[in-house]
GROMACS .gro file of N, CA and C in nm:
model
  462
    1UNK      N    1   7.852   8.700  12.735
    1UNK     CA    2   7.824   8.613  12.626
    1UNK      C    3   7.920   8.495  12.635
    2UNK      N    4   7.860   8.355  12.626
    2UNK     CA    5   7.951   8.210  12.623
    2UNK      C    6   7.964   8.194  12.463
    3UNK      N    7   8.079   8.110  12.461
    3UNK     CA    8   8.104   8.073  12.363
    3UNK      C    9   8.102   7.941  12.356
    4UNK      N   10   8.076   7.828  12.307
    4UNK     CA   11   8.048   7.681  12.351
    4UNK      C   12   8.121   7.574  12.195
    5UNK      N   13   8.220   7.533  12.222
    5UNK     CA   14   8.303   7.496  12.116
    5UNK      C   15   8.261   7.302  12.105
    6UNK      N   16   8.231   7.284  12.007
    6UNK     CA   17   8.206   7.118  11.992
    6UNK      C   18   8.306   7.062  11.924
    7UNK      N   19   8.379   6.984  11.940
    7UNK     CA   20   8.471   6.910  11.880
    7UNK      C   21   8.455   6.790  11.767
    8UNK      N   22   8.425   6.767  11.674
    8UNK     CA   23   8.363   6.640  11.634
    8UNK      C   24   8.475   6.618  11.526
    9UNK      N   25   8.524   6.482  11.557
    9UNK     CA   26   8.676   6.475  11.514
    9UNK      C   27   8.619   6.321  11.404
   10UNK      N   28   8.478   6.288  11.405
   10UNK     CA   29   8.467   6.169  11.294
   10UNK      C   30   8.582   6.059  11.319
   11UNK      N   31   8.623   6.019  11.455
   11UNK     CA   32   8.728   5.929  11.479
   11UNK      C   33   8.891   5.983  11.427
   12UNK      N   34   8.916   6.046  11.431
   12UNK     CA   35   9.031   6.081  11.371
   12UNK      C   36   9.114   6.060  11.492
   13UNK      N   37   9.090   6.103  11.649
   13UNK     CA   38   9.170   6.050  11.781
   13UNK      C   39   9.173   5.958  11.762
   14UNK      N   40   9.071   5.842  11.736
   14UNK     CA   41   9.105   5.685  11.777
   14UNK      C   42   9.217   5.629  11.657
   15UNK      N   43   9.242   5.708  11.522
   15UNK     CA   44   9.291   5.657  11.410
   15UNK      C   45   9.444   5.708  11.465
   16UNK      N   46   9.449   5.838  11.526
   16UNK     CA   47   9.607   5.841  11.573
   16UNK      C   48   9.643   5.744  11.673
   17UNK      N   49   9.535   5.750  11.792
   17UNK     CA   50   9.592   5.668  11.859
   17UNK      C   51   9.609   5.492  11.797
   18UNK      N   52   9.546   5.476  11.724
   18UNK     CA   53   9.582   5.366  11.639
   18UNK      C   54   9.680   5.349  11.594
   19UNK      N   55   9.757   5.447  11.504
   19UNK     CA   56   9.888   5.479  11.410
   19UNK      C   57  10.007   5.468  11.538
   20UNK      N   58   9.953   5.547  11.636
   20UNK     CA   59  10.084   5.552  11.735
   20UNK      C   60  10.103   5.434  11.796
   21UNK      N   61   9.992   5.358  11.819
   21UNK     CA   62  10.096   5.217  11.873
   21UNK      C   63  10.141   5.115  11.792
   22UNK      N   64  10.133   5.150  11.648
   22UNK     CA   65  10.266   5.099  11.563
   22UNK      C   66  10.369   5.113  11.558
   23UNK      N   67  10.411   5.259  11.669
   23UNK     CA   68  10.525   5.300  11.674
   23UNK      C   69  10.639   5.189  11.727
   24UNK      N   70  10.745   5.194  11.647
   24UNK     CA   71  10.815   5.084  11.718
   24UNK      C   72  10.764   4.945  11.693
   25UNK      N   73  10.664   4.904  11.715
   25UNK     CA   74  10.585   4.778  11.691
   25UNK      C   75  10.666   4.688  11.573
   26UNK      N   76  10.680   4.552  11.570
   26UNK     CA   77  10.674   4.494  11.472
   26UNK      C   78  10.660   4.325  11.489
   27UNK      N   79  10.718   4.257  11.398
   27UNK     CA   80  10.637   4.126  11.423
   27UNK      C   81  10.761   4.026  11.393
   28UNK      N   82  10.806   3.912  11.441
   28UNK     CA   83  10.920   3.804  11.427
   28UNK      C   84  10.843   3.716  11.387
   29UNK      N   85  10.877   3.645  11.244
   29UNK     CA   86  10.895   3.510  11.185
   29UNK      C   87  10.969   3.438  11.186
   30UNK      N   88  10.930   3.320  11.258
   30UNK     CA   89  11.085   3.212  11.245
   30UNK      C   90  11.039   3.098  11.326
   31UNK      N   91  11.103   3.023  11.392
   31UNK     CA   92  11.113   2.916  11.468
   31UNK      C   93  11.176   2.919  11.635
   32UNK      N   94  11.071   2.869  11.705
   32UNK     CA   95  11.142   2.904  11.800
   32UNK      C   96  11.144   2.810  11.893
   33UNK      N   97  11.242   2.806  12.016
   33UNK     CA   98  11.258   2.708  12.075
   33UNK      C   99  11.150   2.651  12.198
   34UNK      N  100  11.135   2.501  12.172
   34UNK     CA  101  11.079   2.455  12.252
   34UNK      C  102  10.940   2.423  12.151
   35UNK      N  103  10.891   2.469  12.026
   35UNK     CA  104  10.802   2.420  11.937
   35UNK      C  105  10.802   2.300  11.877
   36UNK      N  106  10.897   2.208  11.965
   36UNK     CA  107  10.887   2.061  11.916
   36UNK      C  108  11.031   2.044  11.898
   37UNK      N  109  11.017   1.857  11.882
   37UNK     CA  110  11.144   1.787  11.851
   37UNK      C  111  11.122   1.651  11.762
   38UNK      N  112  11.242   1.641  11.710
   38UNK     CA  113  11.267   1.531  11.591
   38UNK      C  114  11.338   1.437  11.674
   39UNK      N  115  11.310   1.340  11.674
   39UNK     CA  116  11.426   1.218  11.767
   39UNK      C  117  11.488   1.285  11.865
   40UNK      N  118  11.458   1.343  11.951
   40UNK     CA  119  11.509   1.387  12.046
   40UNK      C  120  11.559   1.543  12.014
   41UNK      N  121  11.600   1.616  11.910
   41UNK     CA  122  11.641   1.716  11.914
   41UNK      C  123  11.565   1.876  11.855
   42UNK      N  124  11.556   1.938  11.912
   42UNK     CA  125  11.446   2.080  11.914
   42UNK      C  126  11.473   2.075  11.792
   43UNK      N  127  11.306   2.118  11.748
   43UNK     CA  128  11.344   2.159  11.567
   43UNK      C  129  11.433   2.334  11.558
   44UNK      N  130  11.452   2.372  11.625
   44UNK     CA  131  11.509   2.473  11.628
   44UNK      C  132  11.683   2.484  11.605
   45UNK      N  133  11.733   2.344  11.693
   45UNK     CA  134  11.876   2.317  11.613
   45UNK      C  135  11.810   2.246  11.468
   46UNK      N  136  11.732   2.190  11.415
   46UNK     CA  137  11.743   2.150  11.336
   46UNK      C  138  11.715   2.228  11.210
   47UNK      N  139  11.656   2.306  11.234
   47UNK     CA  140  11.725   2.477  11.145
   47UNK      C  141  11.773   2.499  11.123
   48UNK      N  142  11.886   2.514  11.252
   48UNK     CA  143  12.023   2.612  11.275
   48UNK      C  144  12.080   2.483  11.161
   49UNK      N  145  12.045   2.357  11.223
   49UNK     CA  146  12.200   2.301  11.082
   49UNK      C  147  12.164   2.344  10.935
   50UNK      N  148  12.000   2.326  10.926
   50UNK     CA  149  11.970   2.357  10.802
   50UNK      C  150  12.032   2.465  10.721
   51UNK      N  151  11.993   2.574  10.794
   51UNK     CA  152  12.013   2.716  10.741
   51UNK      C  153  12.149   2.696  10.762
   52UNK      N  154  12.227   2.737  10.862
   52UNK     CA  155  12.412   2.747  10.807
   52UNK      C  156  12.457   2.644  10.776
   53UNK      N  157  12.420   2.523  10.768
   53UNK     CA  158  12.500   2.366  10.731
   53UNK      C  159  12.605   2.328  10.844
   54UNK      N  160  12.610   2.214  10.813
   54UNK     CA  161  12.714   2.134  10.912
   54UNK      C  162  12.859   2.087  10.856
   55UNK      N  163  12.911   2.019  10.887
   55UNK     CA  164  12.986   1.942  10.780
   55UNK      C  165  12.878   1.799  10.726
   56UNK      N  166  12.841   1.775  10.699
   56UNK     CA  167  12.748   1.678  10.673
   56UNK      C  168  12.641   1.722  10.596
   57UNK      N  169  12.588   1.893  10.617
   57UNK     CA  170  12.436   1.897  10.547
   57UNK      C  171  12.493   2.033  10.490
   58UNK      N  172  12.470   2.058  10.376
   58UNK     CA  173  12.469   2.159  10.315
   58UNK      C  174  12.381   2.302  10.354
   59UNK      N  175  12.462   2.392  10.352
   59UNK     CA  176  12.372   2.512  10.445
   59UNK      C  177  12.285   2.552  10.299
   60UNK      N  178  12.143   2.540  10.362
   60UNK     CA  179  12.045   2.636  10.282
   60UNK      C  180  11.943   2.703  10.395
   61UNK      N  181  12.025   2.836  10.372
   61UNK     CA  182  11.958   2.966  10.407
   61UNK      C  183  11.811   3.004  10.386
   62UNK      N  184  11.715   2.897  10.418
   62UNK     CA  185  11.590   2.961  10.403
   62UNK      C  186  11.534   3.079  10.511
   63UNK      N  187  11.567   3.148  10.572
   63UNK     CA  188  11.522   3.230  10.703
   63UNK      C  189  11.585   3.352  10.612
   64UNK      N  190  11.698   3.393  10.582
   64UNK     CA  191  11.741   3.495  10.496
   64UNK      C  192  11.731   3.517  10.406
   65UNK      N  193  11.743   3.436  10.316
   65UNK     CA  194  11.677   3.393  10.167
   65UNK      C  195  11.557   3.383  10.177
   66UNK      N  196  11.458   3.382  10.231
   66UNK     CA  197  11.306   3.429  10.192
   66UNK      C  198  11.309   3.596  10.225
   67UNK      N  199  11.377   3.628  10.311
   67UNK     CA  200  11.382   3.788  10.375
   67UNK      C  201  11.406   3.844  10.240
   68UNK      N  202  11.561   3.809  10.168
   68UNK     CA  203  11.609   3.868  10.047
   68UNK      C  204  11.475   3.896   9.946
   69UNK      N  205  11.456   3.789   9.927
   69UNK     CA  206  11.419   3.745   9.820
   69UNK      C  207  11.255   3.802   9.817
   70UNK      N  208  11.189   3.855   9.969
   70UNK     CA  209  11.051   3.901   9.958
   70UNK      C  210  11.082   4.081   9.964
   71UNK      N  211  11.159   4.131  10.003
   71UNK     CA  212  11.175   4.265  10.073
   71UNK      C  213  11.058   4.339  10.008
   72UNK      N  214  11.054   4.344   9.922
   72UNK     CA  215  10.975   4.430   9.817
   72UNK      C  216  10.812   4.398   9.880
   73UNK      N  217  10.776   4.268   9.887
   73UNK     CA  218  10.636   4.267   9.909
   73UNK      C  219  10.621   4.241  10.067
   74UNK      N  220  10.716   4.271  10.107
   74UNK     CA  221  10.730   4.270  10.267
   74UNK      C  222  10.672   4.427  10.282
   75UNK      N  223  10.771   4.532  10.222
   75UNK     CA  224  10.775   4.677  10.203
   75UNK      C  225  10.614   4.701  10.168
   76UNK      N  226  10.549   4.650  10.070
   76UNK     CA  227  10.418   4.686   9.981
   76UNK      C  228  10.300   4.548  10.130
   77UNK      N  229  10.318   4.502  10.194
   77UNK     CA  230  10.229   4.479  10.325
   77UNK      C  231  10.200   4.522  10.458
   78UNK      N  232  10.392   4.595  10.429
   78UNK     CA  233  10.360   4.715  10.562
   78UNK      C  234  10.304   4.819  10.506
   79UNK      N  235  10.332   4.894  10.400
   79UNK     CA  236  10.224   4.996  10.388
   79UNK      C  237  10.114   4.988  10.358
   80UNK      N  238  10.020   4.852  10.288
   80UNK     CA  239   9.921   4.859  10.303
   80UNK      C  240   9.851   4.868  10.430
   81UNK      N  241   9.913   4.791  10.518
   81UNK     CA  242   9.834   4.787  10.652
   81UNK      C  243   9.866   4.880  10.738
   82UNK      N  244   9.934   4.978  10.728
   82UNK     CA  245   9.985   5.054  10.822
   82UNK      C  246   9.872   5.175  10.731
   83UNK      N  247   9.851   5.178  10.624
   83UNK     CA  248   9.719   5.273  10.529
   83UNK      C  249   9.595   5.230  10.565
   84UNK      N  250   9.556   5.114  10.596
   84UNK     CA  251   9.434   5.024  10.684
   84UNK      C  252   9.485   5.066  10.796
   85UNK      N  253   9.532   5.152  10.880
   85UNK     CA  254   9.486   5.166  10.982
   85UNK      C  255   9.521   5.323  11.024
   86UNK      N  256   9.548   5.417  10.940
   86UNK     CA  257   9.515   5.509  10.921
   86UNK      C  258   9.391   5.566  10.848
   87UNK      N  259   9.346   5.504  10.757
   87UNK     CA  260   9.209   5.510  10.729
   87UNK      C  261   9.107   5.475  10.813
   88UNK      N  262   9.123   5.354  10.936
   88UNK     CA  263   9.070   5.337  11.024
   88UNK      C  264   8.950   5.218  11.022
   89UNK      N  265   9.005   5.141  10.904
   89UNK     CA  266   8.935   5.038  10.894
   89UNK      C  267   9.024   4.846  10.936
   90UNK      N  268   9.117   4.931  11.010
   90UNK     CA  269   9.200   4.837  11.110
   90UNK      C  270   9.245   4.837  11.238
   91UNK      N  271   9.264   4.802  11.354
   91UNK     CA  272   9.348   4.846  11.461
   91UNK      C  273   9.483   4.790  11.436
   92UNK      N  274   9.579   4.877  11.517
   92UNK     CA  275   9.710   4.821  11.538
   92UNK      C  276   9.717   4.678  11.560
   93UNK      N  277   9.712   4.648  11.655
   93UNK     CA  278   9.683   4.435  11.674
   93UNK      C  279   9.667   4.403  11.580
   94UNK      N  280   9.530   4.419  11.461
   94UNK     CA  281   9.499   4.367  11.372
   94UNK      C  282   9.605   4.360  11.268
   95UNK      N  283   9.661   4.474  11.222
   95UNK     CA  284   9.736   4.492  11.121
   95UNK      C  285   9.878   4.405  11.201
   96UNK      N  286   9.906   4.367  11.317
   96UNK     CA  287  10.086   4.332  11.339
   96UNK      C  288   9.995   4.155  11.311
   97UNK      N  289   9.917   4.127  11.369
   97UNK     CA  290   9.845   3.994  11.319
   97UNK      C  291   9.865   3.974  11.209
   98UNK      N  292   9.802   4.038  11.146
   98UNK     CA  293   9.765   3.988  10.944
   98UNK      C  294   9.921   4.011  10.870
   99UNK      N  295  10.009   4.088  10.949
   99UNK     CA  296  10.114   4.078  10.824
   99UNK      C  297  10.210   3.961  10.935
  100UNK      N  298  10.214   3.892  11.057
  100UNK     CA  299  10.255   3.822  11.077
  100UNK      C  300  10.215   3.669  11.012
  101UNK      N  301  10.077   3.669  11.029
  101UNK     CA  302  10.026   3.544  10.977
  101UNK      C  303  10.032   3.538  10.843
  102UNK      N  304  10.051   3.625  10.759
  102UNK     CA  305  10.102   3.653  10.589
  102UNK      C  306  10.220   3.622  10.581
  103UNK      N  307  10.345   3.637  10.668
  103UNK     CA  308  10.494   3.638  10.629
  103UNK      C  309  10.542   3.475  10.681
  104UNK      N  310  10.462   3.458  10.793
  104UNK     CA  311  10.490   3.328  10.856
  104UNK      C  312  10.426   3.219  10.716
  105UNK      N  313  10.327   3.191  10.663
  105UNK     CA  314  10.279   3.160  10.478
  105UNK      C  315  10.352   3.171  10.426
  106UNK      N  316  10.442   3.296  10.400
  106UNK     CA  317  10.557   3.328  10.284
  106UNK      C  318  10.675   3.229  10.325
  107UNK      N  319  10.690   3.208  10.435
  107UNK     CA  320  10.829   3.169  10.478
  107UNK      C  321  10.796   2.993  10.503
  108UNK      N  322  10.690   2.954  10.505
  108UNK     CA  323  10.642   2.814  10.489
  108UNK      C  324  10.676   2.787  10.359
  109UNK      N  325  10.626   2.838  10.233
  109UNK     CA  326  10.606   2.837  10.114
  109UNK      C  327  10.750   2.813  10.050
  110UNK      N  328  10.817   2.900  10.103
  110UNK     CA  329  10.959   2.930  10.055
  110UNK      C  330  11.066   2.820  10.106
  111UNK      N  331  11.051   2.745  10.208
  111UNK     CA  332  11.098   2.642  10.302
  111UNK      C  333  11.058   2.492  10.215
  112UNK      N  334  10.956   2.529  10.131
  112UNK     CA  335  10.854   2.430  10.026
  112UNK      C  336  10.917   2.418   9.895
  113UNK      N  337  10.955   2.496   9.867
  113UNK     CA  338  10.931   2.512   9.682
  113UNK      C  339  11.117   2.607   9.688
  114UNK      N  340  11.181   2.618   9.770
  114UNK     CA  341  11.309   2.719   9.741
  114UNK      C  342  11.387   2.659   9.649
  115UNK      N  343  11.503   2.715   9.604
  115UNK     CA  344  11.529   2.630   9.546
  115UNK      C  345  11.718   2.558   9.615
  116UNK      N  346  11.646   2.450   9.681
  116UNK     CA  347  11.773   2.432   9.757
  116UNK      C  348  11.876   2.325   9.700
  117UNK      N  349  11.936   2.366   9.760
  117UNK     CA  350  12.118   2.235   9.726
  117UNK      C  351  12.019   2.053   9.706
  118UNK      N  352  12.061   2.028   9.629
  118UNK     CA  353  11.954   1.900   9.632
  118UNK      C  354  12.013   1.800   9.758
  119UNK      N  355  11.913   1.708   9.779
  119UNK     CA  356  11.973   1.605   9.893
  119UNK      C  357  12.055   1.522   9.858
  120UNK      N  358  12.147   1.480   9.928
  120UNK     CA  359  12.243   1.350   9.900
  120UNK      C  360  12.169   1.223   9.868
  121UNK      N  361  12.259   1.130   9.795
  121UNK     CA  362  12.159   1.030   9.769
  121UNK      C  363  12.122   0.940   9.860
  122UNK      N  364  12.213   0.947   9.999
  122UNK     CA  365  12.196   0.910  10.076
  122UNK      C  366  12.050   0.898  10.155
  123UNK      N  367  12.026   1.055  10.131
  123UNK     CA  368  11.951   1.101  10.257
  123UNK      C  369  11.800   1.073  10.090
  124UNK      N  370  11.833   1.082   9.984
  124UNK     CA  371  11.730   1.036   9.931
  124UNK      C  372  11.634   0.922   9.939
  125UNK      N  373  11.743   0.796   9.899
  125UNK     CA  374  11.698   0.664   9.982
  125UNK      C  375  11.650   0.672  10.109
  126UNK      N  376  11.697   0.778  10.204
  126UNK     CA  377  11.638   0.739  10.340
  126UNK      C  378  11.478   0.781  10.345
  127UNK      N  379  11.492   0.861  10.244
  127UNK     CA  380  11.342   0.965  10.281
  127UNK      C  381  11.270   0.849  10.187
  128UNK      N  382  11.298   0.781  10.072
  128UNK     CA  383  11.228   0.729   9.981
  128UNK      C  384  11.134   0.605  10.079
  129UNK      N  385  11.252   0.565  10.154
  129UNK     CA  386  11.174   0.450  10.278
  129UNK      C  387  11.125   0.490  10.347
  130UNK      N  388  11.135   0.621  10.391
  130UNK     CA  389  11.001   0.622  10.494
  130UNK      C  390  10.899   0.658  10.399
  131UNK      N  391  10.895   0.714  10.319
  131UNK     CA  392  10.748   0.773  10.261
  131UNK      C  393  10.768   0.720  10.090
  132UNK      N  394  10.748   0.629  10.074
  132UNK     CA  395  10.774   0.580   9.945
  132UNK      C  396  10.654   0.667   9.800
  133UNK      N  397  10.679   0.705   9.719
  133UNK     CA  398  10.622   0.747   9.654
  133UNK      C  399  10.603   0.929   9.672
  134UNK      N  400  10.612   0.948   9.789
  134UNK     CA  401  10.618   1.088   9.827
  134UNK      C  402  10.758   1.168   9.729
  135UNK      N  403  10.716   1.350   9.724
  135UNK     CA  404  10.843   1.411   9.655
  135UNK      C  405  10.927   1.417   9.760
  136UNK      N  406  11.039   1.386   9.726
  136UNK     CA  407  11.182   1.397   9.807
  136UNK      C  408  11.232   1.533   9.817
  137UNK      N  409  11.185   1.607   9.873
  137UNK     CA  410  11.265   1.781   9.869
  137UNK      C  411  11.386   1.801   9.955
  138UNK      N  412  11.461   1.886   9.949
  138UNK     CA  413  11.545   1.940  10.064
  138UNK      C  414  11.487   2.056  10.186
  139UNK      N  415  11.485   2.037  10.300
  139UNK     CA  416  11.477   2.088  10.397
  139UNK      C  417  11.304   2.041  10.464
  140UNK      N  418  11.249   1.949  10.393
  140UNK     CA  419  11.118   1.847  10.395
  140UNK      C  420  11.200   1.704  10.415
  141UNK      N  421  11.112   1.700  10.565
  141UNK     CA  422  11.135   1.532  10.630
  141UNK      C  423  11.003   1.518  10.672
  142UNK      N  424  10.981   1.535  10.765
  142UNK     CA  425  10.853   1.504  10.856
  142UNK      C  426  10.766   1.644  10.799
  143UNK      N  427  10.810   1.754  10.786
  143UNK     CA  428  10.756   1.884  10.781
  143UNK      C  429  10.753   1.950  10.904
  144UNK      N  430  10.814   1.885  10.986
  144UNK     CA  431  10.824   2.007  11.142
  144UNK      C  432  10.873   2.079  11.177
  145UNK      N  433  10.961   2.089  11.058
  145UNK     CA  434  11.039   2.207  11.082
  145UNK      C  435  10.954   2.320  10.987
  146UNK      N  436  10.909   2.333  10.864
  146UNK     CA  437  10.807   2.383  10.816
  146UNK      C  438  10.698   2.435  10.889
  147UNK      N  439  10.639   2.336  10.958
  147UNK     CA  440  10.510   2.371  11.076
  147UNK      C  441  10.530   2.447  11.151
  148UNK      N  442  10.670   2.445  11.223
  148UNK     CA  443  10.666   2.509  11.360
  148UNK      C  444  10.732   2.673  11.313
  149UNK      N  445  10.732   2.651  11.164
  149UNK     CA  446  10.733   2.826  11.168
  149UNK      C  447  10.618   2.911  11.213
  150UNK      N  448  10.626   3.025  11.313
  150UNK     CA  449  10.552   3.084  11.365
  150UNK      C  450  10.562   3.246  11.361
  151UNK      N  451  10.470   3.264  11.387
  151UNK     CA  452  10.529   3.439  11.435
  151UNK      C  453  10.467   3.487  11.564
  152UNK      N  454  10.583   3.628  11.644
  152UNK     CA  455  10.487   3.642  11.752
  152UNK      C  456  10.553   3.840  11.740
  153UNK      N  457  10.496   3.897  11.802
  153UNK     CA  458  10.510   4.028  11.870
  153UNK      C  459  10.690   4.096  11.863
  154UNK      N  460  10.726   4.165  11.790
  154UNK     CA  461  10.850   4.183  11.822
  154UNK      C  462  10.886   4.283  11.927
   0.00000   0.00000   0.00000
């Protein structure tokens, strides 16, 4: 007498193997080098002065200070999507995509509206002449440094 065993797992292999190559997996927001330049210099030093300051520019920490300041809905996007893809209505790729292209938004936004050291009046007048009528913000010139926030694969 045979015994003949069928396996029918309703995708549940493809949903582990899904879950498991999150393992480790994660995703970098930020700026990186070689995504452009301002008068000659990578927007990437022009970060670095931003965020720690110079003697000349006041350090505002937007790269850490959006980190601080989101953790919580950083925490509540990894588990949604990491639950989208245990349920199996996501793949791994998909889910390191969607919360990269979500955090890289958050960290535009926050680079927009933070609330930073105001500009010198110096650098007010300067911005007022090139773009007259425009809002004068801190860490907003051209916006390329804004733009070239990106995210990729950690």
């Amino acid at each position: 007498m045979s015994v003949e065993v069928k396996l029918i797992d309703h995708g549940l292999d493809n949903i582990i193997q899904q879950a498991l190559k999150l393992d480790g997996e994660g995703v970098k927001v930020g700026i990186r080098r070689g995504k452009g330049s301002h008068d000659g210099t990578d927007i990437l030093d022009i970060a670095v002065y931003n965020h720690f300051g110079t003697s000349s520019i006041p350090a505002r920490p937007f790269i850490s200070d959006c980190a601080e300041k989101n953790a919580g809905q950083i925490q509540e996007a990894q588990k949604r999507l990491v639950y989208r893809v245990y349920q199996g209505s996501l793949g791994a790729g998909g889910a390191l995509a969607q919360l990269g292209a979500w955090y890289t938004n958050v960290q535009k936004g926050h680079i927009t509206h933070g609330s930073w050291v105001p500009n010198a009046e110096s650098t007010k007048k300067r911005k007022m002449m090139k773009r007259p009528g425009d809002v004068i913000r801190p860490l907003i010139d051209t916006a390329d440094m804004r733009n070239a926030v990106d995210w990729e694969l950690a």
